[in-house]
PDB file of C-alpha atoms in Angstrom:
ATOM      1  CA  MET U 542      -1.153   7.020  20.675  1.00  0.00           C
ATOM      2  CA  GLN U 543      -3.657   6.906  23.524  1.00  0.00           C
ATOM      3  CA  ARG U 544      -3.762   3.502  25.150  1.00  0.00           C
ATOM      4  CA  MET U 545      -7.425   2.879  24.505  1.00  0.00           C
ATOM      5  CA  LYS U 546      -8.892  -0.571  24.927  1.00  0.00           C
ATOM      6  CA  GLU U 547     -11.441  -0.263  22.143  1.00  0.00           C
ATOM      7  CA  LEU U 548     -10.236  -1.283  18.703  1.00  0.00           C
ATOM      8  CA  SER U 549     -11.762  -1.627  15.246  1.00  0.00           C
ATOM      9  CA  ILE U 550      -9.659  -3.784  12.910  1.00  0.00           C
ATOM     10  CA  LEU U 551     -10.493  -2.804   9.340  1.00  0.00           C
ATOM     11  CA  ILE U 552      -9.646  -4.867   6.251  1.00  0.00           C
ATOM     12  CA  PRO U 553     -10.542  -3.827   2.704  1.00  0.00           C
ATOM     13  CA  CYS U 554     -10.474  -6.763   0.302  1.00  0.00           C
ATOM     14  CA  PHE U 555     -10.952  -7.612  -3.350  1.00  0.00           C
ATOM     15  CA  ASN U 556     -11.032 -11.182  -4.664  1.00  0.00           C
ATOM     16  CA  HIS U 557      -9.112 -12.583  -1.698  1.00  0.00           C
ATOM     17  CA  VAL U 558     -10.151 -15.019   1.048  1.00  0.00           C
ATOM     18  CA  CYS U 559      -9.648 -13.253   4.383  1.00  0.00           C
ATOM     19  CA  VAL U 560     -10.812 -15.977   6.778  1.00  0.00           C
ATOM     20  CA  PRO U 561      -7.317 -17.108   7.961  1.00  0.00           C
ATOM     21  CA  LEU U 562      -6.210 -13.529   8.682  1.00  0.00           C
ATOM     22  CA  VAL U 563      -9.462 -12.688  10.485  1.00  0.00           C
ATOM     23  CA  SER U 564      -9.234 -15.864  12.576  1.00  0.00           C
ATOM     24  CA  ALA U 565      -5.671 -15.020  13.645  1.00  0.00           C
ATOM     25  CA  LEU U 566      -6.678 -11.475  14.583  1.00  0.00           C
ATOM     26  CA  VAL U 567      -9.651 -12.661  16.632  1.00  0.00           C
ATOM     27  CA  ARG U 568      -7.449 -15.117  18.544  1.00  0.00           C
ATOM     28  CA  GLN U 569      -4.945 -12.387  19.406  1.00  0.00           C
ATOM     29  CA  ALA U 570      -7.587  -9.828  20.327  1.00  0.00           C
ATOM     30  CA  LYS U 571      -9.458 -12.274  22.591  1.00  0.00           C
ATOM     31  CA  SER U 572      -6.210 -13.055  24.413  1.00  0.00           C
ATOM     32  CA  MET U 573      -5.751  -9.386  25.437  1.00  0.00           C
ATOM     33  CA  PRO U 574      -7.524  -8.683  28.749  1.00  0.00           C
ATOM     34  CA  GLY U 575     -10.028  -5.841  28.705  1.00  0.00           C
ATOM     35  CA  LEU U 576      -9.948  -5.261  24.957  1.00  0.00           C
ATOM     36  CA  ALA U 577     -13.246  -4.480  23.237  1.00  0.00           C
ATOM     37  CA  PHE U 578     -12.787  -5.082  19.540  1.00  0.00           C
ATOM     38  CA  GLU U 579     -14.386  -5.750  16.188  1.00  0.00           C
ATOM     39  CA  VAL U 580     -13.056  -6.958  12.845  1.00  0.00           C
ATOM     40  CA  VAL U 581     -14.749  -5.427   9.794  1.00  0.00           C
ATOM     41  CA  VAL U 582     -13.974  -6.760   6.314  1.00  0.00           C
ATOM     42  CA  LEU U 583     -15.198  -4.628   3.420  1.00  0.00           C
ATOM     43  CA  ASP U 584     -15.441  -6.455   0.107  1.00  0.00           C
ATOM     44  CA  ASP U 585     -14.860  -3.816  -2.568  1.00  0.00           C
ATOM     45  CA  GLY U 586     -16.915  -5.357  -5.363  1.00  0.00           C
ATOM     46  CA  SER U 587     -15.228  -8.767  -5.690  1.00  0.00           C
ATOM     47  CA  ASP U 588     -16.290 -10.597  -8.845  1.00  0.00           C
ATOM     48  CA  ASP U 589     -14.906 -14.006  -7.839  1.00  0.00           C
ATOM     49  CA  MET U 590     -17.976 -15.677  -6.335  1.00  0.00           C
ATOM     50  CA  ASP U 591     -15.945 -18.524  -4.825  1.00  0.00           C
ATOM     51  CA  VAL U 592     -13.999 -15.939  -2.811  1.00  0.00           C
ATOM     52  CA  VAL U 593     -17.194 -14.174  -1.784  1.00  0.00           C
ATOM     53  CA  GLU U 594     -18.746 -17.466  -0.695  1.00  0.00           C
ATOM     54  CA  ALA U 595     -15.701 -18.312   1.443  1.00  0.00           C
ATOM     55  CA  ASN U 596     -15.649 -14.860   3.054  1.00  0.00           C
ATOM     56  CA  LEU U 597     -19.320 -15.095   4.051  1.00  0.00           C
ATOM     57  CA  ALA U 598     -18.085 -17.242   6.956  1.00  0.00           C
ATOM     58  CA  ILE U 599     -16.660 -14.065   8.522  1.00  0.00           C
ATOM     59  CA  ASP U 600     -20.173 -12.841   9.331  1.00  0.00           C
ATOM     60  CA  GLY U 601     -20.659 -15.885  11.541  1.00  0.00           C
ATOM     61  CA  MET U 602     -17.473 -15.286  13.538  1.00  0.00           C
ATOM     62  CA  GLU U 603     -17.606 -13.627  16.948  1.00  0.00           C
ATOM     63  CA  HIS U 604     -16.883  -9.848  16.891  1.00  0.00           C
ATOM     64  CA  CYS U 605     -16.767  -9.822  13.079  1.00  0.00           C
ATOM     65  CA  ARG U 606     -18.663  -8.212  10.209  1.00  0.00           C
ATOM     66  CA  TYR U 607     -18.407  -8.826   6.475  1.00  0.00           C
ATOM     67  CA  LEU U 608     -19.702  -5.995   4.289  1.00  0.00           C
ATOM     68  CA  ARG U 609     -20.048  -6.125   0.501  1.00  0.00           C
ATOM     69  CA  LEU U 610     -20.116  -3.281  -1.994  1.00  0.00           C
ATOM     70  CA  PRO U 611     -21.904  -3.904  -5.315  1.00  0.00           C
ATOM     71  CA  SER U 612     -19.033  -2.497  -7.378  1.00  0.00           C
ATOM     72  CA  ASN U 613     -15.388  -1.570  -6.966  1.00  0.00           C
ATOM     73  CA  THR U 614     -14.966   1.923  -5.493  1.00  0.00           C
ATOM     74  CA  GLY U 615     -11.170   2.024  -5.220  1.00  0.00           C
ATOM     75  CA  ARG U 616      -8.720   1.621  -2.359  1.00  0.00           C
ATOM     76  CA  SER U 617      -9.121   5.146  -0.981  1.00  0.00           C
ATOM     77  CA  ALA U 618     -12.924   5.095  -0.924  1.00  0.00           C
ATOM     78  CA  ALA U 619     -12.950   1.621   0.655  1.00  0.00           C
ATOM     79  CA  ARG U 620     -10.723   2.729   3.536  1.00  0.00           C
ATOM     80  CA  ASN U 621     -12.789   5.851   4.099  1.00  0.00           C
ATOM     81  CA  ARG U 622     -15.967   3.756   4.197  1.00  0.00           C
ATOM     82  CA  LEU U 623     -14.378   1.458   6.782  1.00  0.00           C
ATOM     83  CA  ALA U 624     -13.425   4.423   8.972  1.00  0.00           C
ATOM     84  CA  ARG U 625     -17.045   5.589   8.936  1.00  0.00           C
ATOM     85  CA  GLU U 626     -18.329   2.077   9.678  1.00  0.00           C
ATOM     86  CA  ALA U 627     -15.985   1.574  12.656  1.00  0.00           C
ATOM     87  CA  ALA U 628     -17.595   1.357  16.083  1.00  0.00           C
ATOM     88  CA  TYR U 629     -14.509   2.143  18.165  1.00  0.00           C
ATOM     89  CA  PRO U 630     -12.177   5.157  18.516  1.00  0.00           C
ATOM     90  CA  LEU U 631      -8.970   3.359  17.556  1.00  0.00           C
ATOM     91  CA  LEU U 632      -8.621   1.929  14.029  1.00  0.00           C
ATOM     92  CA  LEU U 633      -6.157  -0.649  12.727  1.00  0.00           C
ATOM     93  CA  PHE U 634      -6.036  -0.898   8.921  1.00  0.00           C
ATOM     94  CA  LEU U 635      -4.566  -4.063   7.399  1.00  0.00           C
ATOM     95  CA  ASP U 636      -4.060  -5.319   3.869  1.00  0.00           C
ATOM     96  CA  CYS U 637      -5.995  -8.542   3.257  1.00  0.00           C
ATOM     97  CA  ARG U 638      -3.043 -10.239   1.502  1.00  0.00           C
ATOM     98  CA  HIS U 639      -0.609  -9.938   4.390  1.00  0.00           C
ATOM     99  CA  ALA U 640      -0.185 -12.147   7.449  1.00  0.00           C
ATOM    100  CA  LEU U 641       0.603 -11.502  11.108  1.00  0.00           C
ATOM    101  CA  PRO U 642       4.262 -11.969  12.091  1.00  0.00           C
ATOM    102  CA  ASP U 643       3.635 -13.555  15.502  1.00  0.00           C
ATOM    103  CA  GLY U 644       1.310 -13.642  18.495  1.00  0.00           C
ATOM    104  CA  ARG U 645       2.241 -10.183  19.829  1.00  0.00           C
ATOM    105  CA  PHE U 646       1.308  -8.149  16.777  1.00  0.00           C
ATOM    106  CA  LEU U 647      -1.648  -6.359  18.379  1.00  0.00           C
ATOM    107  CA  ALA U 648       0.101  -5.950  21.730  1.00  0.00           C
ATOM    108  CA  ARG U 649       2.999  -4.040  20.151  1.00  0.00           C
ATOM    109  CA  TYR U 650       0.615  -1.428  18.804  1.00  0.00           C
ATOM    110  CA  PHE U 651      -0.746  -0.776  22.283  1.00  0.00           C
ATOM    111  CA  GLU U 652       2.823  -0.496  23.573  1.00  0.00           C
ATOM    112  CA  ALA U 653       3.739   2.147  20.962  1.00  0.00           C
ATOM    113  CA  GLY U 654       4.439   5.742  21.904  1.00  0.00           C
ATOM    114  CA  GLU U 655       1.857   8.452  21.412  1.00  0.00           C
ATOM    115  CA  ALA U 656       1.058   9.643  17.892  1.00  0.00           C
ATOM    116  CA  ASP U 657      -2.018  10.346  15.803  1.00  0.00           C
ATOM    117  CA  VAL U 658      -0.982   7.584  13.393  1.00  0.00           C
ATOM    118  CA  VAL U 659       1.327   4.622  14.061  1.00  0.00           C
ATOM    119  CA  SER U 660       2.746   2.671  11.122  1.00  0.00           C
ATOM    120  CA  GLY U 661       4.008  -0.882  11.586  1.00  0.00           C
ATOM    121  CA  GLY U 662       5.279  -1.426   8.040  1.00  0.00           C
ATOM    122  CA  TYR U 663       5.601  -4.659   6.108  1.00  0.00           C
ATOM    123  CA  ARG U 664       8.299  -7.071   4.977  1.00  0.00           C
ATOM    124  CA  PRO U 665       8.515  -9.745   2.293  1.00  0.00           C
ATOM    125  CA  VAL U 666       9.237 -13.328   3.228  1.00  0.00           C
ATOM    126  CA  CYS U 667      12.594 -14.468   1.855  1.00  0.00           C
ATOM    127  CA  ASP U 668      12.115 -17.552  -0.273  1.00  0.00           C
ATOM    128  CA  ALA U 669      14.391 -17.262  -3.284  1.00  0.00           C
ATOM    129  CA  SER U 670      13.907 -20.920  -4.174  1.00  0.00           C
ATOM    130  CA  HIS U 671      10.254 -20.260  -5.027  1.00  0.00           C
ATOM    131  CA  GLN U 672      10.301 -16.591  -5.998  1.00  0.00           C
ATOM    132  CA  GLY U 673      13.687 -16.103  -7.676  1.00  0.00           C
ATOM    133  CA  GLY U 674      12.270 -15.222 -11.107  1.00  0.00           C
ATOM    134  CA  ASN U 675       9.487 -13.026  -9.781  1.00  0.00           C
ATOM    135  CA  LEU U 676       9.943  -9.289 -10.427  1.00  0.00           C
ATOM    136  CA  ARG U 677       7.921  -8.136  -7.411  1.00  0.00           C
ATOM    137  CA  TYR U 678       9.912 -10.444  -5.150  1.00  0.00           C
ATOM    138  CA  ARG U 679      13.238  -9.172  -6.495  1.00  0.00           C
ATOM    139  CA  TYR U 680      12.130  -5.564  -6.210  1.00  0.00           C
ATOM    140  CA  GLU U 681      10.843  -5.903  -2.640  1.00  0.00           C
ATOM    141  CA  MET U 682      14.019  -7.700  -1.546  1.00  0.00           C
ATOM    142  CA  ALA U 683      16.143  -4.936  -3.119  1.00  0.00           C
ATOM    143  CA  VAL U 684      14.116  -2.291  -1.278  1.00  0.00           C
ATOM    144  CA  ALA U 685      14.480  -4.188   2.009  1.00  0.00           C
ATOM    145  CA  ALA U 686      18.252  -4.503   1.520  1.00  0.00           C
ATOM    146  CA  ARG U 687      18.530  -0.796   0.784  1.00  0.00           C
ATOM    147  CA  LYS U 688      16.628   0.031   3.977  1.00  0.00           C
ATOM    148  CA  ASP U 689      18.987  -2.188   5.962  1.00  0.00           C
ATOM    149  CA  ARG U 690      22.057  -0.454   4.523  1.00  0.00           C
ATOM    150  CA  HIS U 691      20.646   3.002   5.165  1.00  0.00           C
ATOM    151  CA  SER U 692      19.104   2.523   8.580  1.00  0.00           C
ATOM    152  CA  LYS U 693      19.135   6.209   9.550  1.00  0.00           C
ATOM    153  CA  PRO U 694      15.789   7.742  10.607  1.00  0.00           C
ATOM    154  CA  VAL U 695      13.404   8.293   7.703  1.00  0.00           C
ATOM    155  CA  ASP U 696      10.948  11.075   7.040  1.00  0.00           C
ATOM    156  CA  GLU U 697       7.814   9.912   8.833  1.00  0.00           C
ATOM    157  CA  TYR U 698       5.443  11.304   6.210  1.00  0.00           C
ATOM    158  CA  LEU U 699       7.452  10.491   3.093  1.00  0.00           C
ATOM    159  CA  HIS U 700       7.721   6.787   3.939  1.00  0.00           C
ATOM    160  CA  PHE U 701       4.181   6.160   5.149  1.00  0.00           C
ATOM    161  CA  CYS U 702       2.570   2.984   3.766  1.00  0.00           C
ATOM    162  CA  THR U 703      -0.994   1.741   4.078  1.00  0.00           C
ATOM    163  CA  PRO U 704      -0.824  -2.085   4.471  1.00  0.00           C
ATOM    164  CA  ASN U 705      -0.482  -1.856   8.262  1.00  0.00           C
ATOM    165  CA  PHE U 706      -1.215   1.217  10.377  1.00  0.00           C
ATOM    166  CA  MET U 707      -3.218   2.338  13.377  1.00  0.00           C
ATOM    167  CA  ALA U 708      -4.921   5.709  13.710  1.00  0.00           C
ATOM    168  CA  ARG U 709      -7.461   7.498  15.838  1.00  0.00           C
ATOM    169  CA  ARG U 710     -10.892   7.467  14.197  1.00  0.00           C
ATOM    170  CA  GLU U 711     -11.215  11.227  14.549  1.00  0.00           C
ATOM    171  CA  VAL U 712      -7.968  11.636  12.564  1.00  0.00           C
ATOM    172  CA  MET U 713      -9.269   9.434   9.741  1.00  0.00           C
ATOM    173  CA  LEU U 714     -12.543  11.350   9.585  1.00  0.00           C
ATOM    174  CA  ALA U 715     -10.742  14.704   9.581  1.00  0.00           C
ATOM    175  CA  CYS U 716      -8.076  13.566   7.081  1.00  0.00           C
ATOM    176  CA  PRO U 717      -9.599  10.903   4.810  1.00  0.00           C
ATOM    177  CA  PHE U 718      -7.903   9.316   1.815  1.00  0.00           C
ATOM    178  CA  ASP U 719      -8.270  11.317  -1.394  1.00  0.00           C
ATOM    179  CA  GLU U 720     -11.010   9.530  -3.334  1.00  0.00           C
ATOM    180  CA  SER U 721     -10.199  11.372  -6.551  1.00  0.00           C
ATOM    181  CA  LEU U 722      -7.260   8.958  -6.872  1.00  0.00           C
ATOM    182  CA  ARG U 723      -9.134   6.011  -8.353  1.00  0.00           C
ATOM    183  CA  ARG U 724      -6.254   4.211 -10.066  1.00  0.00           C
ATOM    184  CA  TYR U 725      -3.677   2.036  -8.347  1.00  0.00           C
ATOM    185  CA  GLY U 726      -0.675   3.670  -6.711  1.00  0.00           C
ATOM    186  CA  TYR U 727       0.437   6.556  -4.498  1.00  0.00           C
ATOM    187  CA  GLU U 728      -2.669   6.797  -2.323  1.00  0.00           C
ATOM    188  CA  ASP U 729      -0.408   6.057   0.669  1.00  0.00           C
ATOM    189  CA  VAL U 730       2.093   8.795  -0.261  1.00  0.00           C
ATOM    190  CA  LEU U 731      -0.687  11.306  -0.836  1.00  0.00           C
ATOM    191  CA  PHE U 732      -2.259  10.361   2.507  1.00  0.00           C
ATOM    192  CA  GLY U 733       1.070  10.867   4.287  1.00  0.00           C
ATOM    193  CA  LYS U 734       1.333  14.318   2.729  1.00  0.00           C
ATOM    194  CA  ARG U 735      -2.190  15.219   3.833  1.00  0.00           C
ATOM    195  CA  LEU U 736      -1.366  14.136   7.397  1.00  0.00           C
ATOM    196  CA  HIS U 737       1.680  16.428   7.308  1.00  0.00           C
ATOM    197  CA  ASP U 738      -0.302  19.345   5.870  1.00  0.00           C
ATOM    198  CA  GLN U 739      -2.954  19.041   8.585  1.00  0.00           C
ATOM    199  CA  GLY U 740      -0.419  18.721  11.390  1.00  0.00           C
ATOM    200  CA  PHE U 741      -1.088  15.131  12.448  1.00  0.00           C
ATOM    201  CA  SER U 742       1.859  13.147  13.811  1.00  0.00           C
ATOM    202  CA  ILE U 743       3.136   9.791  12.513  1.00  0.00           C
ATOM    203  CA  ARG U 744       5.239   7.312  14.447  1.00  0.00           C
ATOM    204  CA  HIS U 745       6.975   4.332  12.791  1.00  0.00           C
ATOM    205  CA  ILE U 746       7.454   1.180  14.844  1.00  0.00           C
ATOM    206  CA  ASP U 747       9.006  -2.213  14.112  1.00  0.00           C
ATOM    207  CA  ASN U 748       5.833  -4.285  13.819  1.00  0.00           C
ATOM    208  CA  PRO U 749       5.622  -5.434  10.184  1.00  0.00           C
ATOM    209  CA  VAL U 750       3.036  -7.673   8.647  1.00  0.00           C
ATOM    210  CA  VAL U 751       4.537 -10.223   6.274  1.00  0.00           C
ATOM    211  CA  PHE U 752       3.673 -11.303   2.771  1.00  0.00           C
ATOM    212  CA  SER U 753       4.791 -14.100   0.500  1.00  0.00           C
ATOM    213  CA  GLU U 754       2.268 -13.842  -2.359  1.00  0.00           C
ATOM    214  CA  PHE U 755       3.813 -12.074  -5.333  1.00  0.00           C
ATOM    215  CA  GLU U 756       1.749 -11.408  -8.440  1.00  0.00           C
ATOM    216  CA  PRO U 757       3.049 -12.605 -11.832  1.00  0.00           C
ATOM    217  CA  ASN U 758       5.490 -10.287 -13.580  1.00  0.00           C
ATOM    218  CA  ALA U 759       3.040  -9.141 -16.245  1.00  0.00           C
ATOM    219  CA  ARG U 760       0.431  -8.230 -13.625  1.00  0.00           C
ATOM    220  CA  PHE U 761       2.987  -6.331 -11.544  1.00  0.00           C
ATOM    221  CA  LEU U 762       4.059  -4.363 -14.612  1.00  0.00           C
ATOM    222  CA  CYS U 763       0.433  -3.422 -15.335  1.00  0.00           C
ATOM    223  CA  LYS U 764       0.062  -2.167 -11.766  1.00  0.00           C
ATOM    224  CA  THR U 765       3.337  -0.259 -12.075  1.00  0.00           C
ATOM    225  CA  GLU U 766       2.179   1.421 -15.281  1.00  0.00           C
ATOM    226  CA  GLU U 767      -1.086   2.366 -13.564  1.00  0.00           C
ATOM    227  CA  ALA U 768       0.908   3.815 -10.666  1.00  0.00           C
ATOM    228  CA  MET U 769       3.051   5.880 -13.042  1.00  0.00           C
ATOM    229  CA  SER U 770      -0.118   7.321 -14.574  1.00  0.00           C
ATOM    230  CA  SER U 771      -1.410   8.135 -11.077  1.00  0.00           C
ATOM    231  CA  LEU U 772       1.889   9.802 -10.230  1.00  0.00           C
ATOM    232  CA  TYR U 773       1.691  11.942 -13.366  1.00  0.00           C
ATOM    233  CA  GLU U 774      -1.920  12.944 -12.663  1.00  0.00           C
ATOM    234  CA  PHE U 775      -1.101  14.021  -9.094  1.00  0.00           C
ATOM    235  CA  ARG U 776       2.462  15.217  -9.737  1.00  0.00           C
ATOM    236  CA  HIS U 777       1.784  18.744  -8.520  1.00  0.00           C
ATOM    237  CA  LEU U 778       0.460  17.473  -5.186  1.00  0.00           C
ATOM    238  CA  LEU U 779       3.279  14.958  -4.723  1.00  0.00           C
ATOM    239  CA  GLU U 780       6.292  17.186  -5.360  1.00  0.00           C
ATOM    240  CA  GLY U 781       8.869  16.456  -2.681  1.00  0.00           C
ATOM    241  CA  TYR U 782       7.235  13.105  -1.890  1.00  0.00           C
ATOM    242  CA  SER U 783       8.552  11.018  -4.805  1.00  0.00           C
ATOM    243  CA  THR U 784      12.141  10.239  -5.756  1.00  0.00           C
ATOM    244  CA  LEU U 785      11.054   9.685  -9.364  1.00  0.00           C
ATOM    245  CA  LEU U 786       9.430  13.124  -9.498  1.00  0.00           C
ATOM    246  CA  SER U 787      12.629  14.669  -8.113  1.00  0.00           C
ATOM    247  CA  VAL U 788      14.719  12.937 -10.799  1.00  0.00           C
ATOM    248  CA  CYS U 789      12.336  14.073 -13.530  1.00  0.00           C
ATOM    249  CA  GLY U 790      12.404  17.608 -12.157  1.00  0.00           C
ATOM    250  CA  ARG U 791      16.200  17.692 -12.425  1.00  0.00           C
ATOM    251  CA  LEU U 792      16.014  16.318 -15.963  1.00  0.00           C
ATOM    252  CA  ARG U 793      13.549  19.025 -16.943  1.00  0.00           C
ATOM    253  CA  GLY U 794      15.749  21.643 -15.345  1.00  0.00           C
ATOM    254  CA  CYS U 795      18.643  20.517 -17.543  1.00  0.00           C
ATOM    255  CA  GLY U 796      16.470  20.314 -20.651  1.00  0.00           C
ATOM    256  CA  LEU U 797      16.940  16.554 -20.828  1.00  0.00           C
ATOM    257  CA  ALA U 798      13.448  15.226 -20.035  1.00  0.00           C
ATOM    258  CA  ARG U 799      12.025  15.329 -23.577  1.00  0.00           C
ATOM    259  CA  PRO U 800      15.200  14.045 -25.302  1.00  0.00           C
ATOM    260  CA  LEU U 801      15.490  11.182 -22.802  1.00  0.00           C
ATOM    261  CA  ALA U 802      11.806  10.320 -23.254  1.00  0.00           C
ATOM    262  CA  SER U 803      12.341  10.112 -27.022  1.00  0.00           C
ATOM    263  CA  LEU U 804      15.543   8.100 -26.601  1.00  0.00           C
ATOM    264  CA  LEU U 805      13.956   5.534 -24.264  1.00  0.00           C
ATOM    265  CA  ARG U 806      10.572   5.267 -26.003  1.00  0.00           C
ATOM    266  CA  PRO U 807      11.622   2.645 -28.607  1.00  0.00           C
ATOM    267  CA  TRP U 808      13.131   0.515 -25.832  1.00  0.00           C
ATOM    268  CA  LEU U 809       9.937   0.298 -23.765  1.00  0.00           C
ATOM    269  CA  PRO U 810       8.559  -2.867 -25.483  1.00  0.00           C
ATOM    270  CA  LEU U 811      11.904  -4.678 -25.150  1.00  0.00           C
ATOM    271  CA  MET U 812      12.255  -3.701 -21.495  1.00  0.00           C
ATOM    272  CA  ARG U 813       8.700  -4.866 -20.839  1.00  0.00           C
ATOM    273  CA  ARG U 814       9.334  -8.249 -22.484  1.00  0.00           C
ATOM    274  CA  THR U 815      12.520  -8.683 -20.466  1.00  0.00           C
ATOM    275  CA  LEU U 816      10.774  -7.804 -17.214  1.00  0.00           C
ATOM    276  CA  SER U 817       7.906 -10.163 -18.006  1.00  0.00           C
ATOM    277  CA  GLY U 818      10.325 -13.063 -18.475  1.00  0.00           C
ATOM    278  CA  ASN U 819      12.043 -15.439 -16.064  1.00  0.00           C
ATOM    279  CA  ASN U 820      15.070 -13.280 -15.267  1.00  0.00           C
ATOM    280  CA  PRO U 821      13.908  -9.697 -14.632  1.00  0.00           C
ATOM    281  CA  ARG U 822      16.476  -7.200 -13.396  1.00  0.00           C
ATOM    282  CA  VAL U 823      15.634  -4.545 -10.812  1.00  0.00           C
ATOM    283  CA  TRP U 824      17.761  -1.892 -12.537  1.00  0.00           C
ATOM    284  CA  ILE U 825      15.851  -2.446 -15.785  1.00  0.00           C
ATOM    285  CA  PHE U 826      12.614  -2.132 -13.819  1.00  0.00           C
ATOM    286  CA  GLN U 827      13.740   1.208 -12.385  1.00  0.00           C
ATOM    287  CA  LEU U 828      14.694   2.426 -15.865  1.00  0.00           C
ATOM    288  CA  TYR U 829      11.360   1.198 -17.228  1.00  0.00           C
ATOM    289  CA  LYS U 830       9.447   3.222 -14.618  1.00  0.00           C
ATOM    290  CA  LEU U 831      11.393   6.360 -15.557  1.00  0.00           C
ATOM    291  CA  ALA U 832      10.885   5.782 -19.281  1.00  0.00           C
ATOM    292  CA  PHE U 833       7.191   5.026 -18.874  1.00  0.00           C
ATOM    293  CA  TYR U 834       6.613   8.101 -16.694  1.00  0.00           C
ATOM    294  CA  LEU U 835       8.460  10.414 -19.098  1.00  0.00           C
ATOM    295  CA  ASN U 836       6.261   9.157 -21.923  1.00  0.00           C
ATOM    296  CA  VAL U 837       2.920   9.470 -20.118  1.00  0.00           C
ATOM    297  CA  PRO U 838       2.268  12.987 -21.581  1.00  0.00           C
ATOM    298  CA  ARG U 839       2.732  11.695 -25.135  1.00  0.00           C
ATOM    299  CA  ARG U 840       0.526   8.667 -24.399  1.00  0.00           C
ATOM    300  CA  GLN U 841      -2.205  11.019 -23.172  1.00  0.00           C
ATOM    301  CA  GLY U 842      -1.816  13.319 -26.155  1.00  0.00           C
ATOM    302  CA  GLU U 843      -0.162  16.141 -24.211  1.00  0.00           C
ATOM    303  CA  GLY U 844       3.225  16.144 -25.902  1.00  0.00           C
TER     304      GLY U 844
END
């Protein structure tokens, strides 16, 4: 990553108040000598007018802009729009629902080694006393524990995630997010694949944003089901980039995919009720994703 001193911080948002995050970013950026910067928040068609009213304060903050779209365009289109709107050659994309870990968050990006894209990652805040019955919390903590146990180097492209990354503007314009993916899920994986296919480099650094807001179980399951439908729609593009696709490919190769789909189909409602309750299990969640994905063709009238 070139050590430029011109930075556009870009935040897509939907129905979320971004003022605290923007204020923290402005404080850090102003403390870095010689840094020219802007913070651009793009509201992707929020329909909560109280949130919109609160975010209007961003337009009055130094170095900041608040842009509103009349309707929701999707996560990929919103990020592409932000890249085009950016005034500076270096872009930092952040998720509006995450928070900065400390006062050196921006500085660590400028200290990173050279790459076309630098990913800082994210981590959940451990608070079992408040989040113990939350499925998203349990799942994220299980993922974090698995990463800690298997700390060997990861495939830079396979494990790319969008909540927190920096890229050169020219890279984002040459390799935009795929806007044909309108539903939730897998836009980050597909973007990582496109970076690989076009020969752009990714570097992972230890500079995670943090989050402690976990949606209710029923909402997380709806998002998961949407993601499984996205995965099925783009399965041919994402081969080799999804563990679930690899498992399903092996099942098909053994002639077991259709029988297993039929076997698990009657259990889907029970698994969903269990996962929506107060004691969801991660292993049931993983099985539910497999069962739901295997039954997407039947749900869409293809099998």
